[in-house]
Coordinates of C-alpha atoms and ligand atoms in Angstrom, one line a residue:
X56 CA 21.9 30.8 10.5
X57 CA 18.7 29.1 12.1
X58 CA 16.7 28.2 9.3
X59 CA 19.7 26.9 7.2
X60 CA 20.6 24.6 10.1
X61 CA 17.1 23.6 9.9
X62 CA 16.9 22.4 6.3
X63 CA 20.2 20.3 7.0
X64 CA 18.6 18.3 9.4
X65 CA 16.0 18.0 7.2
X66 CA 18.4 16.4 4.2
X67 CA 18.7 13.0 5.1
X68 CA 15.3 13.2 6.4
X69 CA 14.4 13.7 2.8
X70 CA 15.2 10.7 1.8
X71 CA 13.9 7.9 0.3
X72 CA 11.6 5.0 0.7
X73 CA 13.2 2.6 2.8
X74 CA 13.9 4.4 5.6
X75 CA 15.7 7.9 6.6
X76 CA 19.5 6.5 6.4
X77 CA 19.5 5.2 2.8
X78 CA 20.2 8.3 1.6
X79 CA 18.4 10.5 -1.1
X80 CA 18.5 10.1 -4.5
X81 CA 18.2 12.8 -6.8
X82 CA 18.8 12.4 -10.5
X83 CA 22.1 14.3 -10.7
X84 CA 23.3 16.8 -13.6
X85 CA 25.1 14.8 -16.9
X86 CA 23.5 12.2 -19.2
X87 CA 24.9 9.2 -17.3
X88 CA 24.8 9.2 -13.8
X89 CA 24.7 7.2 -10.6
X90 CA 21.3 6.8 -8.5
X91 CA 22.7 8.0 -4.9
X92 CA 20.8 5.3 -3.3
X93 CA 21.6 2.1 -4.8
X94 CA 24.6 3.8 -6.6
X95 CA 23.5 2.3 -9.8
X96 CA 24.4 3.8 -13.2
X97 CA 21.4 5.2 -14.6
X98 CA 20.2 7.4 -18.1
X99 CA 19.0 10.3 -16.6
X100 CA 16.9 11.3 -19.5
X101 CA 14.8 7.8 -19.2
X102 CA 14.4 8.4 -15.5
X103 CA 13.4 11.8 -16.2
X104 CA 10.8 11.1 -19.1
X105 CA 9.3 8.2 -16.9
X106 CA 8.5 8.6 -13.6
X107 CA 11.6 9.7 -11.6
X108 CA 11.9 6.2 -10.3
X109 CA 15.4 4.4 -10.2
X110 CA 15.0 1.4 -12.5
X111 CA 17.9 -0.2 -10.6
X112 CA 16.7 0.1 -7.2
X113 CA 13.1 1.5 -7.3
X114 CA 13.8 4.5 -5.5
X115 CA 11.9 7.5 -5.8
X116 CA 13.3 10.5 -7.0
X117 CA 11.8 13.9 -6.1
X118 CA 9.7 15.4 -9.0
X119 CA 10.0 19.0 -10.4
X120 CA 6.3 20.5 -10.1
X121 CA 5.8 20.8 -14.0
X122 CA 6.5 17.1 -14.5
X123 CA 4.1 16.3 -11.5
X124 CA 1.7 17.7 -13.3
X125 CA 2.2 16.3 -16.4
X126 CA 2.1 12.8 -14.9
X127 CA -1.1 13.5 -13.5
X128 CA -3.2 16.1 -15.9
X129 CA -4.8 14.8 -19.3
X130 CA -2.4 16.7 -21.6
X131 CA -2.7 19.8 -22.7
X132 CA -5.5 20.9 -20.0
X133 CA -3.8 22.6 -17.0
X134 CA -4.3 26.2 -17.1
X135 CA -2.3 28.1 -14.4
X136 CA -3.3 30.4 -11.9
X137 CA -1.9 33.3 -10.1
X138 CA 1.4 33.1 -12.0
X139 CA 2.9 36.1 -11.1
X140 CA 2.3 37.4 -7.4
X141 CA 4.7 39.7 -5.9
X142 CA 6.6 38.4 -2.8
X143 CA 6.7 40.0 0.5
X144 CA 9.6 40.5 3.0
X145 CA 7.7 41.1 6.2
X146 CA 10.8 40.7 8.5
X147 CA 12.7 42.8 5.9
X148 CA 15.2 39.3 6.8
X149 CA 18.9 40.3 5.3
X150 CA 19.2 38.3 2.1
X151 CA 15.8 36.9 1.9
X152 CA 15.1 39.1 -1.4
X153 CA 18.3 37.8 -2.8
X154 CA 17.8 34.7 -2.4
X155 CA 14.5 34.3 -4.1
X156 CA 15.8 36.1 -6.9
X157 CA 18.7 33.6 -7.2
X158 CA 16.4 30.5 -6.8
X159 CA 13.8 32.0 -9.4
X160 CA 16.9 32.0 -11.6
X161 CA 18.1 28.6 -10.9
X162 CA 14.7 26.6 -11.0
X163 CA 12.7 28.9 -13.3
X164 CA 9.9 28.7 -10.7
X165 CA 8.5 32.0 -9.5
X166 CA 7.6 30.4 -6.0
X167 CA 7.5 27.1 -4.2
X168 CA 3.9 26.0 -5.6
X169 CA 2.2 26.2 -8.8
X170 CA -1.6 26.0 -8.6
X171 CA -4.2 26.5 -11.6
X172 CA -7.1 24.3 -13.2
X173 CA -6.9 20.5 -14.9
X174 CA -8.7 17.5 -16.3
X175 CA -7.5 14.4 -14.4
X176 CA -9.0 11.6 -16.2
X177 CA -11.7 13.8 -17.5
X178 CA -12.2 15.2 -14.0
X179 CA -11.9 19.2 -13.7
X180 CA -10.2 19.7 -10.7
X181 CA -8.2 22.5 -9.3
X182 CA -4.7 21.2 -8.6
X183 CA -1.5 22.6 -6.4
X184 CA 1.6 21.6 -6.7
X185 CA 4.4 22.1 -4.1
X186 CA 8.3 22.2 -5.6
X187 CA 10.7 21.2 -3.2
X188 CA 13.7 22.9 -5.3
X189 CA 12.4 26.0 -3.8
X190 CA 13.4 26.6 -0.3
X191 CA 12.5 23.4 0.4
X192 CA 8.8 24.2 -0.6
X193 CA 8.4 26.4 2.5
X194 CA 5.1 27.8 3.1
X195 CA 5.5 31.5 3.0
X196 CA 3.1 34.5 2.2
X197 CA 3.2 33.5 -1.5
X198 CA 2.5 29.7 -1.3
X199 CA -0.3 30.6 1.2
X200 CA -2.0 33.1 -1.1
X201 CA -1.9 30.9 -4.0
X202 CA -3.2 27.6 -2.0
X203 CA -6.2 29.9 -0.5
X204 CA -6.9 31.7 -4.1
X205 CA -6.6 28.1 -5.6
X206 CA -9.3 26.9 -2.8
X207 CA -11.6 29.9 -3.2
X208 CA -11.3 29.4 -6.9
X209 CA -12.6 25.9 -6.7
X210 CA -15.5 26.5 -4.3
X211 CA -16.6 29.2 -6.6
X212 CA -16.2 26.7 -9.3
X213 CA -17.8 23.9 -7.6
X214 CA -14.9 21.7 -8.4
X215 CA -12.5 19.5 -6.4
X216 CA -9.2 20.3 -5.3
X217 CA -6.0 18.1 -5.3
X218 CA -2.8 18.9 -3.6
X219 CA 0.6 17.5 -3.8
X220 CA 2.3 18.3 -1.0
X221 CA 6.0 18.4 -0.2
X222 CA 7.7 21.0 2.2
X223 CA 9.9 21.2 5.0
X224 CA 7.4 23.3 6.8
X225 CA 6.2 27.1 7.2
X226 CA 8.8 29.6 6.1
X227 CA 11.0 30.8 8.7
X228 CA 12.1 34.0 6.7
X229 CA 8.6 35.3 6.9
X230 CA 8.3 34.8 10.8
X231 CA 4.9 34.7 12.1
X232 CA 2.9 36.0 8.8
X233 CA 4.0 32.5 7.4
X234 CA 2.1 30.4 10.3
X235 CA -0.6 32.7 9.5
X236 CA -0.8 31.0 6.2
X237 CA -1.4 27.7 8.1
X238 CA -4.8 28.8 9.2
X239 CA -5.8 31.2 6.3
X240 CA -5.5 27.8 3.9
X241 CA -7.1 25.7 6.8
X242 CA -10.2 28.2 6.6
X243 CA -10.4 28.4 3.1
X244 CA -10.2 24.4 2.9
X245 CA -13.3 24.5 5.8
X246 CA -15.4 26.5 3.3
X247 CA -14.6 24.2 0.0
X248 CA -15.1 21.1 2.7
X249 CA -18.5 23.1 3.8
X250 CA -19.4 23.2 0.3
X251 CA -19.4 19.8 -0.1
X252 CA -16.7 19.6 -2.3
X253 CA -14.1 16.9 -2.2
X254 CA -10.5 17.7 -1.3
X255 CA -7.7 14.9 -1.6
X256 CA -4.3 15.6 -0.2
X257 CA -1.5 13.6 -2.1
X258 CA 1.4 13.4 0.7
X259 CA 5.1 13.1 -1.2
X260 CA 8.8 13.2 0.2
X261 CA 9.3 15.1 2.5
X262 CA 6.2 16.4 3.9
X263 CA 6.6 18.0 7.2
X264 CA 6.1 20.5 10.2
X265 CA 3.4 23.4 9.4
X266 CA 2.2 21.9 6.2
X267 CA 1.7 18.5 7.8
X268 CA -0.2 20.4 10.5
X269 CA -2.1 22.2 8.2
X270 CA -3.3 21.4 4.4
X271 CA -1.7 18.3 4.3
X272 CA -3.7 16.2 7.0
X273 CA -6.9 18.2 6.1
X274 CA -7.9 16.3 3.2
X275 CA -11.3 13.8 2.5
X276 CA -8.8 11.3 1.2
X277 CA -5.4 11.4 2.5
X278 CA -2.9 9.7 0.0
X279 CA 0.7 9.1 0.1
X280 CA 3.9 7.9 -2.1
X281 CA 5.6 4.9 -0.8
X282 CA 8.8 5.8 1.6
X283 CA 8.0 9.3 1.8
X284 CA 9.0 11.0 4.9
X285 CA 6.2 12.5 6.7
X286 CA 6.0 14.0 10.4
X287 CA 5.7 17.4 12.4
X288 CA 9.1 17.6 13.8
X289 CA 12.2 16.4 11.7
X290 CA 13.7 13.0 12.9
X291 CA 17.3 14.9 13.6
X292 CA 15.0 17.2 15.7
X293 CA 13.0 14.4 17.8
X294 CA 16.7 12.4 17.9
X295 CA 18.1 15.4 19.6
X296 CA 15.0 15.9 21.9
X297 CA 14.9 12.3 23.3
X298 CA 18.3 11.5 22.7
X299 CA 17.9 8.1 21.1
X300 CA 18.0 7.0 17.6
X301 CA 14.8 6.3 15.8
X302 CA 14.0 3.2 14.3
X303 CA 13.9 2.1 10.7
X304 CA 10.7 3.2 8.6
X305 CA 10.1 5.8 11.4
X306 CA 7.6 8.9 9.7
X307 CA 7.4 6.9 7.0
X308 CA 4.3 6.8 4.7
X309 CA 4.3 2.9 5.6
X310 CA 4.4 3.8 9.2
X311 CA 1.9 6.5 9.0
X312 CA -0.7 3.8 7.4
X313 CA -0.2 1.5 10.1
X314 CA -1.0 4.5 12.7
X315 CA -4.0 5.3 10.8
X316 CA -3.3 8.5 9.3
X317 CA -3.5 7.4 5.8
X318 CA -6.3 6.1 3.2
X319 CA -4.0 4.5 1.4
X320 CA -0.2 4.5 -0.4
X321 CA -0.2 4.7 -4.1
X322 CA 2.9 3.8 -6.3
X323 CA 3.7 7.2 -8.5
X324 CA 2.8 5.4 -11.6
X325 CA -0.9 4.8 -10.4
X326 CA -1.1 8.0 -9.0
X327 CA -3.3 9.2 -12.1
X328 CA -5.7 6.5 -12.1
X329 CA -6.7 6.5 -8.2
X330 CA -7.3 10.3 -8.5
X331 CA -9.3 9.4 -11.7
X332 CA -11.4 6.8 -9.6
X333 CA -12.1 9.1 -6.5
X334 CA -13.1 12.0 -8.8
X335 CA -15.6 9.7 -10.8
X336 CA -16.9 8.5 -7.2
X337 CA -17.6 12.4 -6.3
X338 CA -18.7 13.7 -9.5
X339 CA -22.1 14.8 -11.0
X340 CA -21.7 12.5 -13.8
X341 CA -21.8 9.9 -11.6
X342 CA -25.4 11.3 -10.2
X343 CA -26.5 11.2 -14.1
X344 CA -25.0 7.4 -14.4
X345 CA -27.3 6.7 -10.9
X346 CA -30.1 8.3 -12.5
X347 CA -30.3 5.9 -15.7
X348 CA -29.6 2.7 -13.1
X349 CA -32.6 4.0 -10.9
X350 CA -35.0 3.7 -13.6
X351 CA -33.9 0.1 -14.0
X352 CA -34.1 0.0 -10.3
X353 CA -37.7 0.8 -10.1
X354 CA -38.7 -2.0 -12.6
X355 CA -37.0 -4.7 -11.1
X356 CA -38.4 -3.3 -7.6
X357 CA -41.7 -3.3 -8.2
X358 CA -41.5 -7.0 -9.3
X359 CA -40.2 -7.7 -6.0
X360 CA -42.9 -5.8 -4.4
X361 CA -45.4 -7.5 -6.5
X362 CA -44.0 -10.9 -5.8
X363 CA -43.9 -10.2 -2.0
X364 CA -47.2 -9.2 -1.8
X365 CA -48.4 -12.5 -3.6
X366 CA -46.9 -14.5 -1.5
X367 CA -47.7 -12.8 1.7
X368 CA -45.0 -13.0 3.5
X369 CA -42.9 -10.0 4.2
X370 CA -40.2 -11.7 6.1
X371 CA -39.2 -13.5 2.9
X372 CA -38.1 -11.6 0.1
X373 CA -38.4 -13.4 -3.2
X374 CA -36.6 -12.4 -6.4
X375 CA -38.1 -14.5 -8.8
X376 CA -40.1 -17.7 -8.4
X377 CA -37.6 -20.0 -9.0
X378 CA -35.2 -18.7 -6.4
X379 CA -37.4 -18.8 -3.3
X380 CA -36.5 -20.2 0.0
X381 CA -38.3 -21.2 2.8
X382 CA -37.5 -21.2 6.3
X383 CA -37.9 -25.3 5.9
X384 CA -34.5 -25.2 4.3
X385 CA -33.1 -23.7 7.5
X386 CA -33.5 -27.5 9.1
X387 CA -31.1 -29.2 7.1
X388 CA -28.8 -26.2 6.9
X389 CA -27.0 -26.5 9.9
X390 CA -26.1 -30.2 9.7
X391 CA -22.3 -29.8 10.2
X392 CA -22.5 -28.0 13.5
X393 CA -25.7 -29.4 14.8
X394 CA -25.3 -33.4 15.4
X395 CA -27.0 -35.6 14.6
X396 CA -30.6 -34.9 13.2
X397 CA -33.0 -36.5 15.2
X398 CA -31.1 -34.6 18.7
X399 CA -32.1 -31.4 16.3
X400 CA -35.4 -30.7 18.5
X401 CA -37.3 -27.6 18.8
X402 CA -36.0 -25.7 21.8
X403 CA -32.3 -26.5 20.1
X404 CA -32.8 -24.4 17.3
X405 CA -31.5 -21.1 18.8
X406 CA -28.3 -22.8 20.0
X407 CA -27.7 -24.2 16.5
X408 CA -28.2 -20.9 14.9
X409 CA -25.6 -19.8 17.4
X410 CA -23.1 -22.3 16.1
X411 CA -24.2 -21.7 12.6
X412 CA -23.5 -18.2 12.8
X413 CA -19.9 -18.9 14.3
X414 CA -19.3 -21.3 11.4
X415 CA -15.8 -20.9 10.0
X416 CA -16.7 -21.7 6.1
X417 CA -19.5 -18.8 6.4
X418 CA -18.7 -15.8 4.7
X419 CA -17.1 -13.1 6.0
X420 CA -17.2 -9.4 5.6
X421 CA -15.2 -8.6 3.0
X422 CA -16.9 -11.7 0.9
X423 CA -20.1 -9.4 1.1
X424 CA -18.2 -6.5 -0.3
X425 CA -16.6 -8.3 -3.1
X426 CA -20.3 -10.0 -4.4
X427 CA -22.2 -6.9 -3.8
X428 CA -20.5 -3.9 -4.7
X429 CA -18.0 -2.9 -7.6
X430 CA -14.6 -0.7 -7.8
X431 CA -14.5 -1.0 -3.9
X432 CA -11.8 1.3 -3.2
X433 CA -10.5 0.6 0.8
X434 CA -9.7 3.7 3.0
X435 CA -7.4 3.2 6.1
X436 CA -7.1 4.4 9.6
X437 CA -8.9 6.4 12.2
X438 CA -6.8 9.6 11.9
X439 CA -5.9 9.2 15.3
X440 CA -3.9 5.7 16.0
X441 CA -4.1 3.1 13.8
X442 CA -6.1 1.0 11.4
X443 CA -8.2 -1.5 12.7
X444 CA -8.1 -4.8 10.3
X445 CA -11.5 -5.8 12.2
X446 CA -13.3 -3.2 10.3
X447 CA -12.7 -3.0 6.6
X448 CA -14.4 -0.1 4.7
X449 CA -14.2 2.4 1.8
X450 CA -15.9 3.9 -1.2
X451 CA -17.8 1.8 -3.6
X452 CA -20.7 1.6 -6.3
X453 CA -23.8 -0.3 -5.6
X454 CA -25.5 -0.8 -9.1
X455 CA -23.8 2.2 -10.4
X456 CA -24.5 4.8 -7.2
X457 CA -21.6 5.4 -4.8
X458 CA -22.2 3.9 -1.1
X459 CA -19.7 4.0 1.6
X460 CA -19.5 0.2 2.8
X461 CA -18.3 -0.7 6.3
X462 CA -17.7 -4.5 7.3
X463 CA -16.3 -6.3 10.1
X464 CA -14.0 -9.1 9.2
X465 CA -13.3 -12.1 11.0
X466 CA -10.8 -13.5 8.2
X467 CA -10.8 -17.0 6.7
X468 CA -7.7 -18.4 7.5
X469 CA -5.8 -18.7 11.2
X470 CA -3.5 -15.9 10.1
X471 CA -6.3 -13.7 9.2
X472 CA -8.2 -14.4 11.9
X473 CA -5.6 -13.3 14.0
X474 CA -5.0 -10.1 11.9
X475 CA -8.5 -9.1 12.3
X476 CA -8.4 -10.1 16.1
X477 CA -11.2 -12.7 15.3
X478 CA -13.6 -9.9 14.0
X479 CA -13.4 -8.2 17.7
X480 CA -12.7 -4.4 16.9
X481 CA -10.6 -2.5 18.9
X482 CA -11.7 1.6 19.5
X483 CA -9.4 2.9 16.1
X484 CA -11.9 0.2 14.1
X485 CA -15.0 2.1 15.6
X486 CA -13.6 5.5 14.9
X487 CA -12.5 4.7 11.3
X488 CA -15.8 3.6 10.7
X489 CA -17.3 6.8 12.1
X490 CA -14.7 8.7 9.7
X491 CA -16.3 6.9 7.0
X492 CA -19.6 7.6 7.9
X493 CA -19.6 11.3 8.2
X494 CA -17.4 11.3 5.0
X495 CA -20.7 9.5 3.8
X496 CA -22.7 12.3 5.0
X497 CA -20.3 14.9 3.7
X498 CA -20.8 13.3 -0.2
X499 CA -24.9 12.1 0.5
X500 CA -24.1 8.6 0.0
X501 CA -25.9 5.9 1.9
X502 CA -23.9 3.8 4.3
X503 CA -24.3 0.1 4.1
X504 CA -22.8 -2.0 7.1
X505 CA -22.2 -5.5 7.6
X506 CA -22.2 -6.9 11.0
X507 CA -20.4 -9.7 12.2
X508 CA -18.6 -9.7 15.5
X509 CA -18.4 -11.8 18.8
X510 CA -17.9 -8.3 20.3
X511 CA -15.9 -5.2 20.8
X512 CA -12.4 -6.5 21.9
X513 CA -12.0 -6.8 25.4
X514 CA -8.1 -6.0 26.6
X515 CA -6.2 -3.4 28.4
X516 CA -5.5 -1.3 25.5
X517 CA -8.7 -1.1 23.9
X518 CA -9.8 0.5 27.6
X519 CA -6.7 2.7 27.5
X520 CA -8.1 4.2 24.3
X521 CA -11.5 4.6 25.3
X522 CA -13.5 1.2 24.1
X523 CA -16.5 2.6 25.3
X524 CA -16.1 5.9 24.5
X525 CA -15.6 4.8 20.7
X526 CA -18.8 3.0 20.5
X527 CA -20.8 5.8 22.1
X528 CA -19.4 8.2 20.2
X529 CA -20.8 5.7 17.3
X530 CA -24.3 5.5 18.5
X531 CA -24.7 9.4 19.0
X532 CA -23.1 10.2 15.7
X533 CA -25.4 7.8 13.9
X534 CA -28.7 8.6 15.1
X535 CA -28.1 12.2 13.5
X536 CA -26.5 11.2 10.5
X537 CA -28.3 12.8 7.6
X538 CA -27.8 9.9 4.9
X539 CA -29.4 6.2 5.0
X540 CA -27.8 3.8 7.1
X541 CA -28.4 -0.1 6.1
X542 CA -26.9 -2.9 8.3
X543 CA -26.8 -6.5 7.8
X544 CA -26.0 -8.7 10.4
X545 CA -24.3 -11.5 8.6
X546 CA -23.4 -13.7 11.5
X547 CA -22.5 -13.0 15.0
X548 CA -24.1 -9.8 16.4
X549 CA -22.2 -9.3 19.8
X550 CA -23.4 -6.5 22.4
X551 CA -22.4 -3.2 21.4
X552 CA -19.6 -4.0 19.3
X553 CA -22.3 -4.7 17.1
X554 CA -24.5 -1.8 17.8
X555 CA -21.9 0.7 17.0
X556 CA -22.8 -0.5 13.5
X557 CA -26.1 -0.7 13.7
X558 CA -28.2 2.4 14.5
X559 CA -29.9 2.3 11.2
X560 CA -32.7 3.2 9.5
X561 CA -33.3 -0.6 8.6
X562 CA -31.4 -3.5 10.1
X563 CA -31.4 -7.3 8.6
X564 CA -30.3 -10.4 9.7
X565 CA -29.5 -13.8 7.7
X566 CA -31.2 -16.6 9.0
X567 CA -28.7 -18.1 11.0
X568 CA -27.1 -14.9 12.2
X569 CA -27.8 -14.1 15.5
X570 CA -28.1 -10.5 17.6
X571 CA -27.6 -10.5 21.5
X572 CA -26.7 -8.3 24.5
X573 CA -23.4 -10.8 24.9
X574 CA -23.0 -14.3 23.9
X575 CA -24.7 -17.4 25.5
X576 CA -21.6 -18.7 27.5
X577 CA -21.1 -14.8 29.0
X578 CA -25.0 -14.8 29.8
X579 CA -25.1 -18.1 31.5
X580 CA -22.2 -17.8 33.4
X581 CA -23.3 -14.1 34.8
X582 CA -26.9 -14.7 35.3
X583 CA -26.4 -18.7 36.3
X584 CA -22.4 -18.6 37.1
X585 CA -22.2 -21.7 35.1
X586 CA -20.9 -21.1 31.2
X587 CA -21.4 -24.5 30.4
X588 CA -25.2 -23.8 30.3
X589 CA -24.4 -21.6 27.2
X590 CA -27.2 -23.9 24.9
X591 CA -30.0 -23.2 27.6
X592 CA -29.0 -19.8 27.8
X593 CA -29.3 -19.0 23.9
X594 CA -32.5 -20.3 24.2
X595 CA -33.8 -18.2 26.3
X596 CA -32.3 -15.0 25.2
X597 CA -34.4 -14.7 22.1
X598 CA -31.4 -14.1 19.9
X599 CA -32.4 -15.4 16.7
X600 CA -33.4 -13.5 13.7
X601 CA -36.9 -15.0 13.8
X602 CA -37.6 -13.9 17.7
X603 CA -35.8 -10.6 16.8
X604 CA -38.1 -9.8 14.0
X605 CA -40.9 -10.4 16.0
X606 CA -40.2 -8.0 18.7
X607 CA -39.5 -5.6 16.1
X608 CA -35.7 -5.3 16.8
X609 CA -35.2 -6.4 12.9
X610 CA -37.1 -5.4 9.7
X611 CA -36.0 -8.2 7.4
X612 CA -35.0 -12.1 7.9
X613 CA -33.0 -13.4 4.7
X614 CA -33.1 -17.3 3.8
X615 CA -29.8 -19.0 3.7
X616 CA -30.7 -22.0 1.7
X617 CA -28.4 -25.4 2.5
X618 CA -24.7 -25.1 4.1
X619 CA -24.4 -21.7 3.2
X620 CA -20.6 -21.2 2.8
X621 CA -18.4 -18.4 0.9
X622 CA -18.6 -21.0 -2.3
X623 CA -22.4 -21.0 -2.5
X624 CA -23.4 -17.7 -1.3
X625 CA -24.7 -16.4 -4.3
X626 CA -28.1 -16.9 -4.0
X627 CA -28.0 -15.1 -0.9
X628 CA -26.1 -12.1 -2.1
X629 CA -28.8 -12.0 -4.9
X630 CA -31.4 -11.7 -2.6
X631 CA -29.5 -8.8 -0.3
X632 CA -28.9 -7.1 -3.6
X633 CA -32.2 -6.6 -4.7
X634 CA -33.2 -6.0 -1.1
X635 CA -31.1 -3.5 -1.2
X636 CA -32.0 -1.8 -4.2
X637 CA -35.4 -1.5 -3.4
X638 CA -34.0 0.4 0.5
X639 CA -32.0 2.7 -1.3
X640 CA -35.0 3.1 -4.0
X641 CA -37.3 4.1 -0.4
X642 CA -34.6 6.0 1.0
X643 CA -34.0 8.3 -2.0
X644 CA -38.1 9.5 -1.7
X645 CA -37.6 10.9 1.8
X646 CA -36.0 13.9 3.0
X647 CA -33.1 14.2 5.7
X648 CA -35.5 15.3 8.1
X649 CA -38.1 12.4 7.3
X650 CA -35.4 9.8 7.9
X651 CA -34.1 10.9 10.7
X652 CA -37.7 11.0 12.6
X653 CA -38.1 7.7 11.5
X654 CA -34.5 6.7 12.8
X655 CA -35.5 8.0 16.0
X656 CA -38.8 6.4 16.5
X657 CA -37.1 3.0 15.5
X658 CA -35.2 3.3 18.4
X659 CA -37.5 5.2 20.5
X660 CA -39.7 2.6 20.8
X661 CA -38.0 0.4 22.6
Ligands
ZN906 ZN1 18.8 3.6 -7.4

């Protein structure tokens, strides 16, 4: 029978962390057993009472759905939905009913999915768990119907959905009706999403076929267990089609993360805690917490406003009188890169700032995320091609309020520099940023971007994947993004590569950062056919924060103080933090329409 063949093909696939060839670790019958991956002797009860992980090799065993729920739900909170649901046999497929009856008896399950409601780390959530013991958790009419009702009920109750998937795909015995479940569940998830609710998809070993091609890949957040096999076509099918052996680790969770399809890989023991973090970030309670913070913020903001009014300078933001910086300090700040003080003439300032903005000990993107935000959860991938290390992003709290934060990252060591491509993002980086911005819009989170890039990567593969299109789409989407957007240029603001994260309600710059159409070297080489005239170019390009503020390109400039490095960034982040708080406060008083109008006008004037 074709179907059985397919499942046989799936078996080695349903393997383990570490690759498809390693064999499938099942907890065998009896008390003392052998792990079928490492062949180590294990005490089955101990493994089953814990996390179904081999204590010898760390291999993940498949988990029955009831145990899965107890690993994730707060004790005693799970209430099952639609426990009894009559199963159909749309093809009148011979032996199917008998097979189902047999499996019910053997597993004690009614079908391949359990749905219900529970609390996870205190947050009320709809939950669905697939069980691979029941026909490889393939999705037939009953599975589709249970999932759909679960999602519909979650929409009604305005709660999040968590689905722990594992599946061989659609259920062949039910034919086209099974295929329709993919569309039905997707439609329910679309409504749930349109209601502004969170769906977290957790992929476990194996998640294949029609399930991958529907609900498994539709999460706002997609997590996976280490080593899980995830794919559309099974490895055997691919190998037969292409008549080649697949490389080790192909279609593993790690492979998917690298190719941009997962937000993160989460260890089984950590799953509950991680889910709890996401649920908290998206919960209403967190709005209540934010309200308290808002009150504190208001009083702080009043102080800031008062002080900046007194100083009569809108350009220099003062947090308190002992922490005021003046532009004068800047003249001392670039000693390292600017040569002898007497050489620093007024006309050289722009070039000095260019060098300062590129200085190796200057803070990088992740430094700002660490300094200004708490509980940062990094999200990976563009869901299309890859995960670009030159753009990092995720969700975090800014003074009690959830925000989406995105930062261009240069790295601090040579190894990191290379991994981050020296801060030159590829199309997948911009597409990841776009995905995170759209996610922020759905959940009404402000977006805060940190820009520091010599420019978008100019390479063959970047062109093949549409570097121009990726940047263009960001500009297009950002102009209409219905949530506050703030961009801070912290180092180099190179061309379209910077603008792709800077179509914002306000753009701020650090005193020695620069923002320009291209590098001074490039400018000199194009206009004067002489790259060595970069210094001269820097001075005519008007690329300094001070110049750009005069032109109305940016709103604020933040003084850096003397020799601004990673070790001494606190005074600057303190100023930035206070100003960000003030910005978010102002933005919260605006409607989306007002904000979009202002954003349009901000760029319309040029
Ligand atoms: Zn083992």
